[in-house]
Coordinates of C-alpha atoms in Angstrom, one line a residue:
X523 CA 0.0 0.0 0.0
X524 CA 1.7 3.6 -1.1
X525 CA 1.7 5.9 1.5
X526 CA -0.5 8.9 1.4
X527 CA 1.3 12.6 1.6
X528 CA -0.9 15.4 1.8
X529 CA 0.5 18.8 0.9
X530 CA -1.2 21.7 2.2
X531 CA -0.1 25.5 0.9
X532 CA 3.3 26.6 2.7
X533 CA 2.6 28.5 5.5
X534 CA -0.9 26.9 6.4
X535 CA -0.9 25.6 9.7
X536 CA -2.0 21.6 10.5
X537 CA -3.1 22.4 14.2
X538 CA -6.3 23.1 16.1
X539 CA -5.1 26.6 16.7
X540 CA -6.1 27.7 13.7
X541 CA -9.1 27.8 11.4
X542 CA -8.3 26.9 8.1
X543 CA -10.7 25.1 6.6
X544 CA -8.3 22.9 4.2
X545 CA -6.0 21.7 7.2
X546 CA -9.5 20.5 9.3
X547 CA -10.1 18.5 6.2
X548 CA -6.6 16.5 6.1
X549 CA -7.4 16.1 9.5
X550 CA -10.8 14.9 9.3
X551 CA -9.5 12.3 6.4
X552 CA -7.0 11.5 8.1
X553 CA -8.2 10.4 11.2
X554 CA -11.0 8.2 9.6
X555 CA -8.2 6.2 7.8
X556 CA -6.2 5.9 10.6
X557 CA -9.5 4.6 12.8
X558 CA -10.7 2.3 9.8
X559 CA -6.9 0.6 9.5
X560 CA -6.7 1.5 5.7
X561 CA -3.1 0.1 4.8
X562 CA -2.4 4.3 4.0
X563 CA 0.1 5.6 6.1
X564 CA -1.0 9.1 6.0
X565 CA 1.9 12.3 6.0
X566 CA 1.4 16.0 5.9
X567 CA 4.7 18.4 4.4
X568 CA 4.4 21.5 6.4
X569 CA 6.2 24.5 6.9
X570 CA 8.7 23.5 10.2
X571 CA 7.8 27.6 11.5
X572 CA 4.0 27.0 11.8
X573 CA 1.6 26.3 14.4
X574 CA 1.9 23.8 17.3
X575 CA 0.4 21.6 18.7
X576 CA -0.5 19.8 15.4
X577 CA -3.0 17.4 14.8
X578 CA -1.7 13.9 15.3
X579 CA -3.5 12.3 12.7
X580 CA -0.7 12.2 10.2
X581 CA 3.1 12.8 10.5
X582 CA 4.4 15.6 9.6
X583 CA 7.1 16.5 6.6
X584 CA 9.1 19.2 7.8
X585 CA 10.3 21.9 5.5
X586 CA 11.7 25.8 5.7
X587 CA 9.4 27.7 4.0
X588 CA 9.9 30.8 1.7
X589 CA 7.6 33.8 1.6
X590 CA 4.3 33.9 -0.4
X591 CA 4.2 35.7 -3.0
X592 CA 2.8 39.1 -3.9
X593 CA 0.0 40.5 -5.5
X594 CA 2.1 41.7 -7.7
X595 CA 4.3 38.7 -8.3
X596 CA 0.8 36.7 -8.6
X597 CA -0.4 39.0 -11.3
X598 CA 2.7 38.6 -13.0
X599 CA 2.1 34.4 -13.0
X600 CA -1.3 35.0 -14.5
X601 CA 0.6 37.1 -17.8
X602 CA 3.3 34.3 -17.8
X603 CA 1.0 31.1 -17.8
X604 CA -0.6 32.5 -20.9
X605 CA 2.4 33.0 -22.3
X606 CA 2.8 29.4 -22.0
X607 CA 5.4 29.7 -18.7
X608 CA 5.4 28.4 -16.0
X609 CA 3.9 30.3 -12.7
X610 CA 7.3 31.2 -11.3
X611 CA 6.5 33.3 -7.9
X612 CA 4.1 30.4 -7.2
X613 CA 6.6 27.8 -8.4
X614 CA 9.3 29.3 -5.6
X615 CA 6.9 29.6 -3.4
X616 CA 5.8 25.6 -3.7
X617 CA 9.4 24.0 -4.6
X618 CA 10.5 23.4 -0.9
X619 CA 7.5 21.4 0.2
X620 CA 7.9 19.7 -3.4
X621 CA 11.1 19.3 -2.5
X622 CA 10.7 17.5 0.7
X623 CA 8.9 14.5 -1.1
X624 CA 10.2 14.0 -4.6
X625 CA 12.7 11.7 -3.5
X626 CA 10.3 10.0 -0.5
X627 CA 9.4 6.6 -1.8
X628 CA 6.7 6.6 -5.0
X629 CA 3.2 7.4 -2.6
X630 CA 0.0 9.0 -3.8
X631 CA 0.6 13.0 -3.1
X632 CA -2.8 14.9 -2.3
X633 CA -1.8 18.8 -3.6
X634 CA -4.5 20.4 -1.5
X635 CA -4.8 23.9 -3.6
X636 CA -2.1 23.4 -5.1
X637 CA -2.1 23.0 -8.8
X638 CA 1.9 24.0 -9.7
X639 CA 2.9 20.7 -7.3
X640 CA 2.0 18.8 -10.1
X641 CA 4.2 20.3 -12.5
X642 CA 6.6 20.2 -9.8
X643 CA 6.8 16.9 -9.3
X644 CA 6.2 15.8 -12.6
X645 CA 9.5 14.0 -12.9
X646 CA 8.9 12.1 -9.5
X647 CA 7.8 8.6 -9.0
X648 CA 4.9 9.8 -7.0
X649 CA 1.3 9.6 -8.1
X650 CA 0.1 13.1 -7.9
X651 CA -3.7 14.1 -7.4
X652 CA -5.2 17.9 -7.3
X653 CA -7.7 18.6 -4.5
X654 CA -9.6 21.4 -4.8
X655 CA -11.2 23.2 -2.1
X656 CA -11.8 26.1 -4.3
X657 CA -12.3 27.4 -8.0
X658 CA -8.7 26.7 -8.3
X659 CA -8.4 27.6 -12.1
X660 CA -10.2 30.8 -12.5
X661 CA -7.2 32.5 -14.0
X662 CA -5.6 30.0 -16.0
X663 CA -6.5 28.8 -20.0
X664 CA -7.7 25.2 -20.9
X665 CA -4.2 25.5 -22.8
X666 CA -2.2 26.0 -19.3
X667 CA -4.3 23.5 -17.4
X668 CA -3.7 21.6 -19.7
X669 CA 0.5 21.8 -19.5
X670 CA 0.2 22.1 -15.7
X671 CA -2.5 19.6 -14.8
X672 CA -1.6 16.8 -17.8
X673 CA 0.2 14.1 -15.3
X674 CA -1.9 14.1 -13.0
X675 CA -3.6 10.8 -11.8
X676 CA -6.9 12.9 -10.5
X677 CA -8.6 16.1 -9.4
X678 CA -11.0 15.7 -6.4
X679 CA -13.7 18.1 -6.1
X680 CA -15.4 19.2 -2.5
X681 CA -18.8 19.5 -4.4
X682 CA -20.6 18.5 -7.7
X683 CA -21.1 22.8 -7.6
X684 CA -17.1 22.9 -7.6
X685 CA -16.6 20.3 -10.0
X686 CA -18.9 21.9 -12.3
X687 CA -16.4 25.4 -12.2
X688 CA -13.3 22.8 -12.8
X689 CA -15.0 21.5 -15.4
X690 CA -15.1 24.7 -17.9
X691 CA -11.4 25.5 -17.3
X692 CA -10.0 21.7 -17.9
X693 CA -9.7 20.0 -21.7
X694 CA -11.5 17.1 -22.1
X695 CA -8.9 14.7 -21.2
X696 CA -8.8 16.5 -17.4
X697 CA -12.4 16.7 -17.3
X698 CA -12.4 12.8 -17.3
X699 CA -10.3 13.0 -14.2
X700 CA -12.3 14.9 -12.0
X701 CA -14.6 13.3 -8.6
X702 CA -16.2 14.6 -6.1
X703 CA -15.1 14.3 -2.3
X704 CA -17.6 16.2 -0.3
X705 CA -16.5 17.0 3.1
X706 CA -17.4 15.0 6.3
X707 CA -17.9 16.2 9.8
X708 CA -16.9 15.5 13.2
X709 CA -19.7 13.8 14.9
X710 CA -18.1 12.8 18.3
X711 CA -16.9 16.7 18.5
X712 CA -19.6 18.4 17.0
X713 CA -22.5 16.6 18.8
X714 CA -26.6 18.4 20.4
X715 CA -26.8 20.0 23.8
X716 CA -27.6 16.9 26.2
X717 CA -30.6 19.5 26.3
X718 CA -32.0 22.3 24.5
X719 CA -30.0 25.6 25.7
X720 CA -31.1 26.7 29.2
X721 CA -33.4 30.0 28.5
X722 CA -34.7 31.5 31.5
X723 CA -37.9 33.6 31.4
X724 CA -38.0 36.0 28.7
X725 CA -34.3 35.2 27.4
X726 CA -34.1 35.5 23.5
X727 CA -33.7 32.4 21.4
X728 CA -30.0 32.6 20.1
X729 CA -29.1 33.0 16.4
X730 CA -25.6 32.0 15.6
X731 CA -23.1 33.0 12.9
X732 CA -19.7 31.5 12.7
X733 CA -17.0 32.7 9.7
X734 CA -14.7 34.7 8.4
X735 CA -15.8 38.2 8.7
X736 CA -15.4 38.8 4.5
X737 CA -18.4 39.9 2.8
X738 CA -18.3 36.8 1.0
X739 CA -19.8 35.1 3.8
X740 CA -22.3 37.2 4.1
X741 CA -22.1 38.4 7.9
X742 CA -23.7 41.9 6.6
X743 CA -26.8 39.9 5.1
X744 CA -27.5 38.2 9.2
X745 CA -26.8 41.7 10.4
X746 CA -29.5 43.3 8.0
X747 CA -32.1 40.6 8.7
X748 CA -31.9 41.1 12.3
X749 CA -32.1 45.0 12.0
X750 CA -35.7 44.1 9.8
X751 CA -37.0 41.7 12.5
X752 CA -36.0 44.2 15.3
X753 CA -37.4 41.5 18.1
X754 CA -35.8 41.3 21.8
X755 CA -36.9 37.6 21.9
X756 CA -34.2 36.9 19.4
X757 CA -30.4 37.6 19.9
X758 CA -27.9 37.3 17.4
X759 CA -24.4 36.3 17.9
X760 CA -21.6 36.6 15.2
X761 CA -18.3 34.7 15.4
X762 CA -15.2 35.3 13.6
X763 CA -12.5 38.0 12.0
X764 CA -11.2 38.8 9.0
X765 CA -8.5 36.4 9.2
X766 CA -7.0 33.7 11.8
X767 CA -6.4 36.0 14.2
X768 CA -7.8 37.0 17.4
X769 CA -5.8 40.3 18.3
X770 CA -5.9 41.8 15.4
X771 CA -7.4 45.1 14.1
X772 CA -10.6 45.5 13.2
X773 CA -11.1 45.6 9.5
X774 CA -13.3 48.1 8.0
X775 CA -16.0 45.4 7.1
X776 CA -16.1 44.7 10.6
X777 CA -16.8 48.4 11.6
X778 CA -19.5 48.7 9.0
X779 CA -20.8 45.4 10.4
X780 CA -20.9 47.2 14.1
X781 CA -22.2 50.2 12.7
X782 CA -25.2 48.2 11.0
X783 CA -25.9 46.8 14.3
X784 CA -25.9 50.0 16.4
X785 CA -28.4 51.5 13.4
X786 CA -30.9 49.1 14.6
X787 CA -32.9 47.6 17.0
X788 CA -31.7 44.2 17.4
X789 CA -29.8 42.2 19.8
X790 CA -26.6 41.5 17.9
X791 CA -22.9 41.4 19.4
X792 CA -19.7 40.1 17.8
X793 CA -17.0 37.6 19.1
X794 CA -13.6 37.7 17.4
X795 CA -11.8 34.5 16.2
X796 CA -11.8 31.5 18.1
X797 CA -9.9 28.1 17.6
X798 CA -11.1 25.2 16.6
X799 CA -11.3 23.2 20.0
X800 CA -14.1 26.6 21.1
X801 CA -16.4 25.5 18.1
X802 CA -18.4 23.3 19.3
X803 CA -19.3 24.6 22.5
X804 CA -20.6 27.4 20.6
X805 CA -22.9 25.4 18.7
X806 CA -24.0 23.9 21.9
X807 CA -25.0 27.2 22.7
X808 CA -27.2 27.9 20.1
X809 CA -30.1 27.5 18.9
X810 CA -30.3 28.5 15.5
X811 CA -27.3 28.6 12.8
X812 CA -27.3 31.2 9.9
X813 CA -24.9 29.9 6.7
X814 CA -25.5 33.5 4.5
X815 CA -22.9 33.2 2.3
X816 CA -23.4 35.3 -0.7
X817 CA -20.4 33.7 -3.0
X818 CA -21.0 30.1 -4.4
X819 CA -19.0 28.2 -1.5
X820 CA -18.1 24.7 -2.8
X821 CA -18.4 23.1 0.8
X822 CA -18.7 24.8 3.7
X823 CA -17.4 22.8 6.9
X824 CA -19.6 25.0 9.0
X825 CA -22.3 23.8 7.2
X826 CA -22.1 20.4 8.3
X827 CA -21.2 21.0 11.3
X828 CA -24.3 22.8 12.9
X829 CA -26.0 20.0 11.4
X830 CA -23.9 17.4 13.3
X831 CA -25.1 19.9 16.5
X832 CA -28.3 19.0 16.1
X833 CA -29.4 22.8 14.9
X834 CA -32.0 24.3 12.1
X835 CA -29.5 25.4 9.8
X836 CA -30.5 28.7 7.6
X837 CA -28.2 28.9 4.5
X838 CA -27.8 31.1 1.5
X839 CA -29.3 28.1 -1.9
X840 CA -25.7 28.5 -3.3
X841 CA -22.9 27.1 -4.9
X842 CA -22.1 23.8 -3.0
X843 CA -24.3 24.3 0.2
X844 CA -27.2 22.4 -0.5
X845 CA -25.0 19.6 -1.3
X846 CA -24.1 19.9 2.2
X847 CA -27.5 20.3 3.9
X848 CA -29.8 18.1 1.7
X849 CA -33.4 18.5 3.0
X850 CA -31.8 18.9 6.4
X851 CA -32.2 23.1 6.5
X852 CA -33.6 25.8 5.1
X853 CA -33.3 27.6 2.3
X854 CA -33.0 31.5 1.3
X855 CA -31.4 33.1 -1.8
X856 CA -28.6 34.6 -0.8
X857 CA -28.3 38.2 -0.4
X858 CA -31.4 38.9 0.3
X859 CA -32.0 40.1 4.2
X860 CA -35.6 39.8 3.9
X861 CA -36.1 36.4 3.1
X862 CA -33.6 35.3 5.5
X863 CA -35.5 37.4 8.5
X864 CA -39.0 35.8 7.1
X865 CA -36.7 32.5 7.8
X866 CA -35.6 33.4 11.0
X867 CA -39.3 34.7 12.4
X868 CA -40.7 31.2 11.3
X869 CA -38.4 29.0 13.3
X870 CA -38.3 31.5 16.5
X871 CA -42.1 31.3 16.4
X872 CA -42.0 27.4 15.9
X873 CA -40.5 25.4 18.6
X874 CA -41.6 21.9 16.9
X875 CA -40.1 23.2 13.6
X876 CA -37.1 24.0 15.4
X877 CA -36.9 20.2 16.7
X878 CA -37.9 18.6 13.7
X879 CA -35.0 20.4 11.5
X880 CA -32.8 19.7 14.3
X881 CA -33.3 15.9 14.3
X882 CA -33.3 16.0 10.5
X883 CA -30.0 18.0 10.8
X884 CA -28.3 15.4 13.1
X885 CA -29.4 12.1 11.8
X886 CA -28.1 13.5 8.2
X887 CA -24.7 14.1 9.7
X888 CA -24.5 11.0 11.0
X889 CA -24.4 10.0 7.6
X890 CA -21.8 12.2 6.2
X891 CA -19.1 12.0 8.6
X892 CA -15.5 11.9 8.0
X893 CA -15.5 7.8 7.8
X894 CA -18.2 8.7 4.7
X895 CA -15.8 11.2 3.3
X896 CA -12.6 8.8 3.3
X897 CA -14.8 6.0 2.0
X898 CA -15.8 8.0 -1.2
X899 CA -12.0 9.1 -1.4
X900 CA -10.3 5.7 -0.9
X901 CA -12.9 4.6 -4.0
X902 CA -10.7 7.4 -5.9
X903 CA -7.7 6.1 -4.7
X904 CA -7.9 2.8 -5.4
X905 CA -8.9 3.8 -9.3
X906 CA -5.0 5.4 -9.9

């Protein structure tokens, strides 16, 4: 059995401390494999400088890392790979963790993002497959995919939504590669209250957003809804910062999102960035989860995860989302404040509603755990 090296971008951290969304998945696959005894001995290459404690679900490839490149030096890829060149800011930027396992023993290498590690390792022994967690390919011609993506042994998709995007940038030949690997979910972690959240008399039913503060994710759109439903039997909470970090300053999206707030007449305060191991807790918490993303978001883990809570789950009927709830939620369309307060003022007014989604919500995340997700990608593997 080859082993299995997953390759995350340089500087991404493989620990709890942080919330990328790419490293949770390694994890999450992982740590099924490991559980199920797979035969795949499961490796991560990681910058040596980032975050610790890491996960101990695989071992880590140590490398030194180089800095990212610029916007500037990114633009200037974009002009080159239509040139027919090769990306050479991200090639420098990639070529130390392609490094550390060209020579490692042939294995099947997972480039999570990462479309230049195939050309990297094109003269390697390894079996290289693309993982996309995003529209990876938006920028580049069918002609450059083609040079850059044309040894690989499969692209793996998060959603059918995601695949669909691939789908229009790849040749033919590509196209045949690609399968979809929808994301799993924690169920032991991410698990119900033992009972519904204690709310003394007259305490408001808890609404709960948690996300990236980027108006991609639609924080504005939650904040908006509440200001129309204006009700002190509902409180919203929203979780999250720009980036990864705690401490750091406010960015102006997150001023305009106070400043909505204060314009109204809701109950809405903000939390900034908190680590993976809070999560759940603040699930448990709630009563309600809000997914409002306004971009098409292949497959949110957030998503899944107030399901495995046992929560109604209000999302935005985009991109890869529904793949994600199934009839498990409801829907609005996203950024549209009004529907998604119409949403809202239904399940506060419905306790039995409230349940039954809740129920729905759990017992379909029970079936699309992270043993379900490694399932579906071990049936890719076993195909190179």
């Amino acid at each position: 059995m080859p082993d299995l090296i997953h390759v995350i971008t340089p500087g991404d951290h493989y620990s709890p401390r942080t919330g990328s969304a790419t490293s949770t998945v390694v994890h999450g696959l992982a740590g099924a494999a490991g559980r199920e005894g797979s035969g795949f001995r499961q490796f991560v290459a990681v910058d040596a400088s980032t975050m610790r404690p890491r996960y101990d679900s695989a071992t880590p490839i140590e490398y030194a890392g180089v800095p990212g490149p610029t916007r500037a030096q990114r633009l200037t890829d974009v002009g080159l790979g239509r040139l027919g060149l090769p990306r050479r800011a991200a090639g420098r930027y990639f070529a130390p963790a392609a490094a550390a396992v060209a020579d490692r023993p042939p294995a099947i290498v997972l480039a999570h993002n990462a479309p230049v590690l195939a050309w990297l390792l094109r003269d390697s022994p390894h079996h290289v497959v693309l993982y996309a967690h995003n529209d990876l390919l938006g920028t580049y011609t069918r002609a450059e995919a083609d040079r850059m993506l044309g040894d690989v042994a499969g692209i793996a998709c998060v959603s059918e939504s995601l695949a669909t995007q691939l789908r229009r940038s790849l040749p033919d030949r590509l196209a045949e590669r690609l399968h979809v690997v929808r994301n799993g979910v924690d169920c032991e972690v991410f698990t119900p209250a033992a009972a519904a959240p204690s709310r003394s008399a007259g305490e408001p039913l808890r609404v709960l957003f948690v996300g990236r503060m980027i108006r991609d994710k639609g924080a504005d759109v939650l904040v908006r809804a509440a200001g129309l439903l204006g009700r002190d039997d509902i409180e919203f909470v929203l979780v999250g910062s720009e980036g990864f970090d705690r401490y750091a300053d406010t960015s102006p999206y997150e001023l305009e999102l106070r400043r909505l707030a204060g314009d109204g007449r809701a109950r809405v305060s903000f939390e900034p960035f908190v680590d993976r191991a809070s999560v759940p807790d603040l699930l448990r918490s709630a009563d309600v989860f809000v997914v409002p993303s306004r971009w098409a978001d292949p497959c949110p883990l957030t998503a899944g995860e107030g399901l495995a809570s046992g929560l109604p789950v209000v999302a935005s009927r985009i991109g890869g989302i529904p793949e994600v709830i199934g009839s498990a939620g409801r829907y609005v369309s996203p950024d549209d404040p009004e529907a998604l307060a119409a949403a809202l003022a239904e399940l506060a007014d419905d306790r039995g509603l409230r349940h039954r989604l809740g129920a729905a919500a759990r017992t379909r995340a029970l079936e699309h755990d992270w043993s379900w997700a490694w399932s579906n990608l071990r049936s890719v593997l076993d195909t190179l």
